[in-house]
Coordinates of C-alpha atoms (C1' of nucleotides) in Angstrom, one line a residue:
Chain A
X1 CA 3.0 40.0 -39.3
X2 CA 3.4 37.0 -41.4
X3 CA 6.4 34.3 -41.6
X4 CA 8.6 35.1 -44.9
X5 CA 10.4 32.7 -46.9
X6 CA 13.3 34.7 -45.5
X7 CA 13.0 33.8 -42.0
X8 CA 11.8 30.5 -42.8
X9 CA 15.1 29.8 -44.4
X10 CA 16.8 31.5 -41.4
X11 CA 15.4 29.1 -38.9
X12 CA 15.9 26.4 -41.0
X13 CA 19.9 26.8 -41.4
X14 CA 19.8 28.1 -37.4
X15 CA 18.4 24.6 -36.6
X16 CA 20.7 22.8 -38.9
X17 CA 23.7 24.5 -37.4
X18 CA 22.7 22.5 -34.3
X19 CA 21.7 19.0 -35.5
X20 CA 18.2 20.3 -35.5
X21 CA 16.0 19.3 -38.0
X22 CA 13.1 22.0 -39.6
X23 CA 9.5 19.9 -39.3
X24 CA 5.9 21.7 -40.6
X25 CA 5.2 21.7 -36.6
X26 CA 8.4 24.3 -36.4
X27 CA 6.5 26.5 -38.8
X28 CA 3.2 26.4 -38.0
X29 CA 4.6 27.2 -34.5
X30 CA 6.2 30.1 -35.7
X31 CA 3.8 31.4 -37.9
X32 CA 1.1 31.2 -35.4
X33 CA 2.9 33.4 -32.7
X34 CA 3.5 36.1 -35.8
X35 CA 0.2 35.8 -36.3
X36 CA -1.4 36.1 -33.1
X37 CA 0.9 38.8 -31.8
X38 CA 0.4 37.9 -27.9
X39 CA -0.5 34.8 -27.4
X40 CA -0.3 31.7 -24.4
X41 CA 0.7 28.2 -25.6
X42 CA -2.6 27.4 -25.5
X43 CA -3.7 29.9 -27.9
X44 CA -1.1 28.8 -30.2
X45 CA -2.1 25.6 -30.1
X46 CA -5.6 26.3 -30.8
X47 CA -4.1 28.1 -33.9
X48 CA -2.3 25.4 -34.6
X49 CA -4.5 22.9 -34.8
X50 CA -7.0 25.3 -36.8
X51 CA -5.1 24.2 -40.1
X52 CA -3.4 21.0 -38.3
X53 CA -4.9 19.8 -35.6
X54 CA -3.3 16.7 -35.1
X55 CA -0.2 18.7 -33.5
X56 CA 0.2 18.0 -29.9
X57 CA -0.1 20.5 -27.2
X58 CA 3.5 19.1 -26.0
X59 CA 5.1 20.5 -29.2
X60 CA 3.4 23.4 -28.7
X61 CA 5.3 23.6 -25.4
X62 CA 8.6 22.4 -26.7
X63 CA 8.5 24.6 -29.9
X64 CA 8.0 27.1 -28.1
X65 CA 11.2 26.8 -25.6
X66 CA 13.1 26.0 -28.6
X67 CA 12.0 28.9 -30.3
X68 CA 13.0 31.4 -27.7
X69 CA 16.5 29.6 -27.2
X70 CA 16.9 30.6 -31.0
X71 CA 15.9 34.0 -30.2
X72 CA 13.1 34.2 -32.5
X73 CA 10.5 34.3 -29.8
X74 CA 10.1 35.8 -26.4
X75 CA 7.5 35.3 -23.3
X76 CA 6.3 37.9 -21.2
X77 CA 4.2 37.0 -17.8
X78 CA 1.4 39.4 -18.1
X79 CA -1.1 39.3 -15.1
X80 CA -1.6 35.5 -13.1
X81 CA -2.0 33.2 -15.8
X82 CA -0.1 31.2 -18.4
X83 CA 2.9 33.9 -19.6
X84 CA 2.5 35.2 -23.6
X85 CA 4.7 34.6 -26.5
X86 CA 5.2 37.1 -28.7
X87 CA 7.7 36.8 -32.1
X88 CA 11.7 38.8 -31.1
X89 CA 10.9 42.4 -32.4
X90 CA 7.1 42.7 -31.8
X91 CA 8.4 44.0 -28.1
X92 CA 6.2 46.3 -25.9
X93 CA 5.6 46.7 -22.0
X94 CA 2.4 45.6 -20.4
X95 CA -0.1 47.7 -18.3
X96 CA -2.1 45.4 -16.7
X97 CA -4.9 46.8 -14.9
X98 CA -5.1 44.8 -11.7
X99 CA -9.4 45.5 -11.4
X100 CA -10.1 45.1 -14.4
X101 CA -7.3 42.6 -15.8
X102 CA -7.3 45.0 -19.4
X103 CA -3.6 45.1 -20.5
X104 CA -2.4 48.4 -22.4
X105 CA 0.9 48.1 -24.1
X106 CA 3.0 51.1 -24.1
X107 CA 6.3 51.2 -26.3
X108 CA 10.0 50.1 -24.3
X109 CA 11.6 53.3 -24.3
X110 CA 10.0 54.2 -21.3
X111 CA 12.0 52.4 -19.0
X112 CA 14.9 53.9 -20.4
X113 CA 15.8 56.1 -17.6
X114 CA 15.0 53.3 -15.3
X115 CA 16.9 51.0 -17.0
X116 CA 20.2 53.2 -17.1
X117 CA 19.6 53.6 -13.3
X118 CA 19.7 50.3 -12.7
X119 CA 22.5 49.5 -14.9
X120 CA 24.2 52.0 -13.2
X121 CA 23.6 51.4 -9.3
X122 CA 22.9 48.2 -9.4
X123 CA 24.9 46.6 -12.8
X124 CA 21.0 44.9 -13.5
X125 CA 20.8 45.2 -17.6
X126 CA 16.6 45.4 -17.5
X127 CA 15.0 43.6 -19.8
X128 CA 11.8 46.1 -20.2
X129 CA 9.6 43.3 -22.7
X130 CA 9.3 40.2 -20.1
X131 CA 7.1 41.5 -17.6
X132 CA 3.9 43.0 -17.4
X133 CA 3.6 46.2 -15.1
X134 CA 0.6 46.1 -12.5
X135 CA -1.5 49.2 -10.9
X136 CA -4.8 50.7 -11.8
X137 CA -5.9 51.4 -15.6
X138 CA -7.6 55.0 -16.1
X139 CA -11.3 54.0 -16.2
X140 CA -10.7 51.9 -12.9
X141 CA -9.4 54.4 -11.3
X142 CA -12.4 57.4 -12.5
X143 CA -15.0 54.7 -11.7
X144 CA -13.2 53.8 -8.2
X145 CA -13.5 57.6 -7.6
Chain B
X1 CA 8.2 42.3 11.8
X2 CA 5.4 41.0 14.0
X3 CA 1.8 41.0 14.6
X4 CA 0.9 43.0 17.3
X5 CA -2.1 43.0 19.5
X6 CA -2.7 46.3 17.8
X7 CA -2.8 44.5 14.7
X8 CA -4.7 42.3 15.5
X9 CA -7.4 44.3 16.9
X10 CA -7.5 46.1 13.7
X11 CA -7.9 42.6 12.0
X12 CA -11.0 41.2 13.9
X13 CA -12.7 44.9 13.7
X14 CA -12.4 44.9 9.8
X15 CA -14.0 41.0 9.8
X16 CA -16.2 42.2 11.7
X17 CA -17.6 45.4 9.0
X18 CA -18.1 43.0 6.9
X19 CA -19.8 40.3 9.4
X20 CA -17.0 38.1 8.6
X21 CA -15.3 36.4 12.0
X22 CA -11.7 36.4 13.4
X23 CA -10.4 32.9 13.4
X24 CA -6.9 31.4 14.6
X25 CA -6.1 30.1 11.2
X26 CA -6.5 33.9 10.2
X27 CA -4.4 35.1 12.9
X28 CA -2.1 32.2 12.1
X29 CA -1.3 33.3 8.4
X30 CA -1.2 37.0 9.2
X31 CA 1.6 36.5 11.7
X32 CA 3.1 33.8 8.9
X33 CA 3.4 36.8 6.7
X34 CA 4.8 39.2 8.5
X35 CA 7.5 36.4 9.6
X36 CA 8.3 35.5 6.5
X37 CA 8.7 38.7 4.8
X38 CA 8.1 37.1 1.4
X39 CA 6.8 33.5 0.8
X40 CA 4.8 31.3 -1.4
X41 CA 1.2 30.2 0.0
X42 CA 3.0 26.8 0.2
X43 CA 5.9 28.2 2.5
X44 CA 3.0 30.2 3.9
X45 CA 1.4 26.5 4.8
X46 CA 4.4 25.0 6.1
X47 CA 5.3 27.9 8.6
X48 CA 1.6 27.5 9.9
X49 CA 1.7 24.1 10.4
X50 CA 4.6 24.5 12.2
X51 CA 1.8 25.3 14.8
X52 CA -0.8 23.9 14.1
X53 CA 0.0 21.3 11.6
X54 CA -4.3 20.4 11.5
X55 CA -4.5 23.8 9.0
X56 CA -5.3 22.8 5.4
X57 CA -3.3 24.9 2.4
X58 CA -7.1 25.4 1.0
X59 CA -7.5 27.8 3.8
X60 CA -4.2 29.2 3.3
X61 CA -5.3 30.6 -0.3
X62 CA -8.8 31.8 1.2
X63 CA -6.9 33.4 3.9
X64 CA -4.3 35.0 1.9
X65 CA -7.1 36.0 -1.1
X66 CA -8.8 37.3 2.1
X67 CA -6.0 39.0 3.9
X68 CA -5.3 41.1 0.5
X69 CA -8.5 42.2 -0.2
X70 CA -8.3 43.6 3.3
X71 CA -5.4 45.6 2.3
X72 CA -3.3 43.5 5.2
X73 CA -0.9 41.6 2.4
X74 CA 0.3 41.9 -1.1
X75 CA 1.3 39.5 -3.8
X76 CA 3.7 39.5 -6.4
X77 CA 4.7 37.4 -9.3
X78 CA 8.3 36.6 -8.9
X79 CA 9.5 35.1 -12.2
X80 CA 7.7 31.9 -12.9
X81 CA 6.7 30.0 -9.7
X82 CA 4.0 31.0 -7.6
X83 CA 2.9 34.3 -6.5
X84 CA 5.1 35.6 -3.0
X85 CA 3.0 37.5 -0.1
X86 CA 4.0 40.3 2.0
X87 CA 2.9 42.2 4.5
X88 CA 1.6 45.6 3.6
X89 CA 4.2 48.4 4.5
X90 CA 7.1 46.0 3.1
X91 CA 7.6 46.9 0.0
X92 CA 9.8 47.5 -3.6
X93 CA 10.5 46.3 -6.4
X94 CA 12.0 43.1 -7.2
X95 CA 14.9 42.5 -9.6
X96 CA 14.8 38.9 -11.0
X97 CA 17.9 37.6 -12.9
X98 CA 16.4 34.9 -15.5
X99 CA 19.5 33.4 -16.2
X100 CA 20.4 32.8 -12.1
X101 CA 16.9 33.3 -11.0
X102 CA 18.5 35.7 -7.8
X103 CA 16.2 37.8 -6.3
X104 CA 17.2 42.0 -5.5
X105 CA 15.5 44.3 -3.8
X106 CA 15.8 47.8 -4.4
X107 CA 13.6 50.8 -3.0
X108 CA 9.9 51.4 -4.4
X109 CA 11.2 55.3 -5.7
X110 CA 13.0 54.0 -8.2
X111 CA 10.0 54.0 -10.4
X112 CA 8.7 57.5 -9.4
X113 CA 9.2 58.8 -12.3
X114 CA 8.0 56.3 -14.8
X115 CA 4.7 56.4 -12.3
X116 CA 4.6 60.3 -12.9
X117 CA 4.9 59.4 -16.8
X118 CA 2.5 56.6 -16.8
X119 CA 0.2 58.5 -14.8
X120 CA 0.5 61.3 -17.0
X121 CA -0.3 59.8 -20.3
X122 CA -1.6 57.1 -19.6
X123 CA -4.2 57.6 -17.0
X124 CA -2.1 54.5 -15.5
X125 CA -1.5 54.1 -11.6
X126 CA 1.4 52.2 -11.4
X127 CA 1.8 50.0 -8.2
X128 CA 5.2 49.3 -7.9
X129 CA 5.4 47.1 -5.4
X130 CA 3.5 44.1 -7.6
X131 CA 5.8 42.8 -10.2
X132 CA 9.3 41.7 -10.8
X133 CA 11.8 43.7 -13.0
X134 CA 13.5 40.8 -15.2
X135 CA 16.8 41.5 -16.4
X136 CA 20.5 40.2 -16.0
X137 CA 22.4 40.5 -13.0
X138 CA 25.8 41.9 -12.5
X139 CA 27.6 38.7 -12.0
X140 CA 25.7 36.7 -15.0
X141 CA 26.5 39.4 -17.3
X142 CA 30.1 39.7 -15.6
X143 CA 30.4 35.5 -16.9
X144 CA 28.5 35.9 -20.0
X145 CA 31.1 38.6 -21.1
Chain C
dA1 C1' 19.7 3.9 -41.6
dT2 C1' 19.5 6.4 -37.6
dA3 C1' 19.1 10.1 -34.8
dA4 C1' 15.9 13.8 -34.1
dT5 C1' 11.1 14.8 -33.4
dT6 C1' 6.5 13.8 -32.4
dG7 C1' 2.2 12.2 -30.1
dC8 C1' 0.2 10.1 -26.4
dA9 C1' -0.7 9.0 -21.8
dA10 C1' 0.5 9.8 -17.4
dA11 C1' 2.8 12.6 -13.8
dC12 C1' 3.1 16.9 -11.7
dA13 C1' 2.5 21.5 -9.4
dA14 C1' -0.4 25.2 -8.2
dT15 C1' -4.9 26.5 -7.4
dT16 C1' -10.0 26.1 -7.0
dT17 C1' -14.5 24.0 -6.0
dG18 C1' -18.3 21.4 -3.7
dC19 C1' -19.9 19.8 0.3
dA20 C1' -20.3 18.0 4.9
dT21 C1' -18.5 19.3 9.4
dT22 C1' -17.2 22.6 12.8
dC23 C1' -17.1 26.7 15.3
dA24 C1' -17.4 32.0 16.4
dG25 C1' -20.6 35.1 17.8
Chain D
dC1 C1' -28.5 28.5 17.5
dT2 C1' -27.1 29.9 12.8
dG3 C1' -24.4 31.3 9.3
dA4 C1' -19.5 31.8 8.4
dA5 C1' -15.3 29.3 8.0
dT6 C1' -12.7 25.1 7.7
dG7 C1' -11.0 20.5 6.1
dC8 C1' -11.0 17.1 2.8
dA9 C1' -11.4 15.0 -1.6
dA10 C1' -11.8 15.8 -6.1
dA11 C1' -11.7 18.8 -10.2
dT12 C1' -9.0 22.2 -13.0
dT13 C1' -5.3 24.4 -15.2
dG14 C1' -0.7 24.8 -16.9
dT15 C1' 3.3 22.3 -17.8
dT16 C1' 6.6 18.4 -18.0
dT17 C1' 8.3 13.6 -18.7
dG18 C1' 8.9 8.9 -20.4
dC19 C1' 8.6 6.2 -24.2
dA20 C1' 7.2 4.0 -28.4
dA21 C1' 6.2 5.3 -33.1
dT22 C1' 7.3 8.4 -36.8
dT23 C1' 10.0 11.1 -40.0
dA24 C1' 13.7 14.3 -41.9
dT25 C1' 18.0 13.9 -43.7

DNA sequence: ATAATTGCAAACAATTTGCATTCAG
DNA sequence: CTGAATGCAAATTGTTTGCAATTAT
């Protein structure tokens, strides 16, 4: 998935409708977490810096937050480390294997059910993307056996 | 819920397998667990110290890394902070509201059948006890609206 | 021009590691 | 006794903050 003109253009006026201001770091930003898919800030920021690599690990961290204010990006904390950002659309949930650490994504619309359950008894609107599920992937669990 | 002399019995026998030795400061976080029902290492520390106020938070995390491989306790990741412990036997899932950060907790066989389904096509063994659901609450999305 | 944005250094929180000391068996 | 476990200090990792310098408009 690569940043268009389009949404280039789209963040641009979004930012400018808030006194924002649109700077190369913005985009690079942006077009790295299209481009990576799943990725920490660090990862970004190694991205980043592949084409600009005086940008600052802080903007990393701030374009980021800004990012997902606007809705353009999301996180997701997979597992015990840093959490992932992925760009709004690209959504998924995570099967992380808790031996082996692998994560498997499987598509939203599984938590369907669940989710209407928990709307329902509990008025909790799930948001099925942010976090990572944990148990045992299937080649743990043949080799455990 | 305590730690009973049962418990504890069970504890020292286990170290034992493995020609590893029963400690207070084991004991200590053990019964810290099961007090606490859910708590960060840190509030983990502070209870024990309570005590014995000479017990260093390093061996809190041995203890705890410890304790889970034993089977005794359980972490999860509860939005963004650090990981909370339980004792085994006390668990379900979590609800986590990220715009209030509350905490819910609803029974474990909610997710029985997305387990059956991710066990069926995936291979997956969920463990449903690890992670937080994230999602909106029914009083944030009672102001948002 | 001037307010927003950045980079840098330093602070911070959570966790881990190395090592000398202590203690359970 | 002897190896396992602890305490302590220091290192690491992930993230945030304060502030002066820069830059988009």
């Amino acid at each position: 998935m690569e940043t268009t003109r389009k949404q280039r253009a789209a963040l641009k006026s979004t930012l400018h409708q808030r006194g924002m201001r649109m700077t190369p770091q913005r985009q690079l930003v942006l077009d790295a977490v299209m481009a990576l898919e799943h990725s920490t800030p660090e990862q970004v920021c190694k991205h980043v810096q592949l084409t600009t690599p005086t940008v600052n690990i802080t903007t990393i961290y701030r374009t980021l937050d800004l990012l997902e204010q606007l809705g353009l990006v999301r996180h997701a904390h997979i597992g015990h480390g840093a959490p992932t950002y992925s760009a709004h659309g690209h959504e998924h949930v995570h099967l992380v294997c808790h031996v082996c650490s692998e994560v498997e994504e499987v598509p939203c619309d599984l938590l369907d059910d669940l989710a209407g359950t928990l709307r329902d008894q509990y008025g909790f609107k799930l948001d099925a993307s942010h976090v990572a599920l944990s148990g045992t992937c299937r080649r743990c669990l043949n080799r455990e056996s």
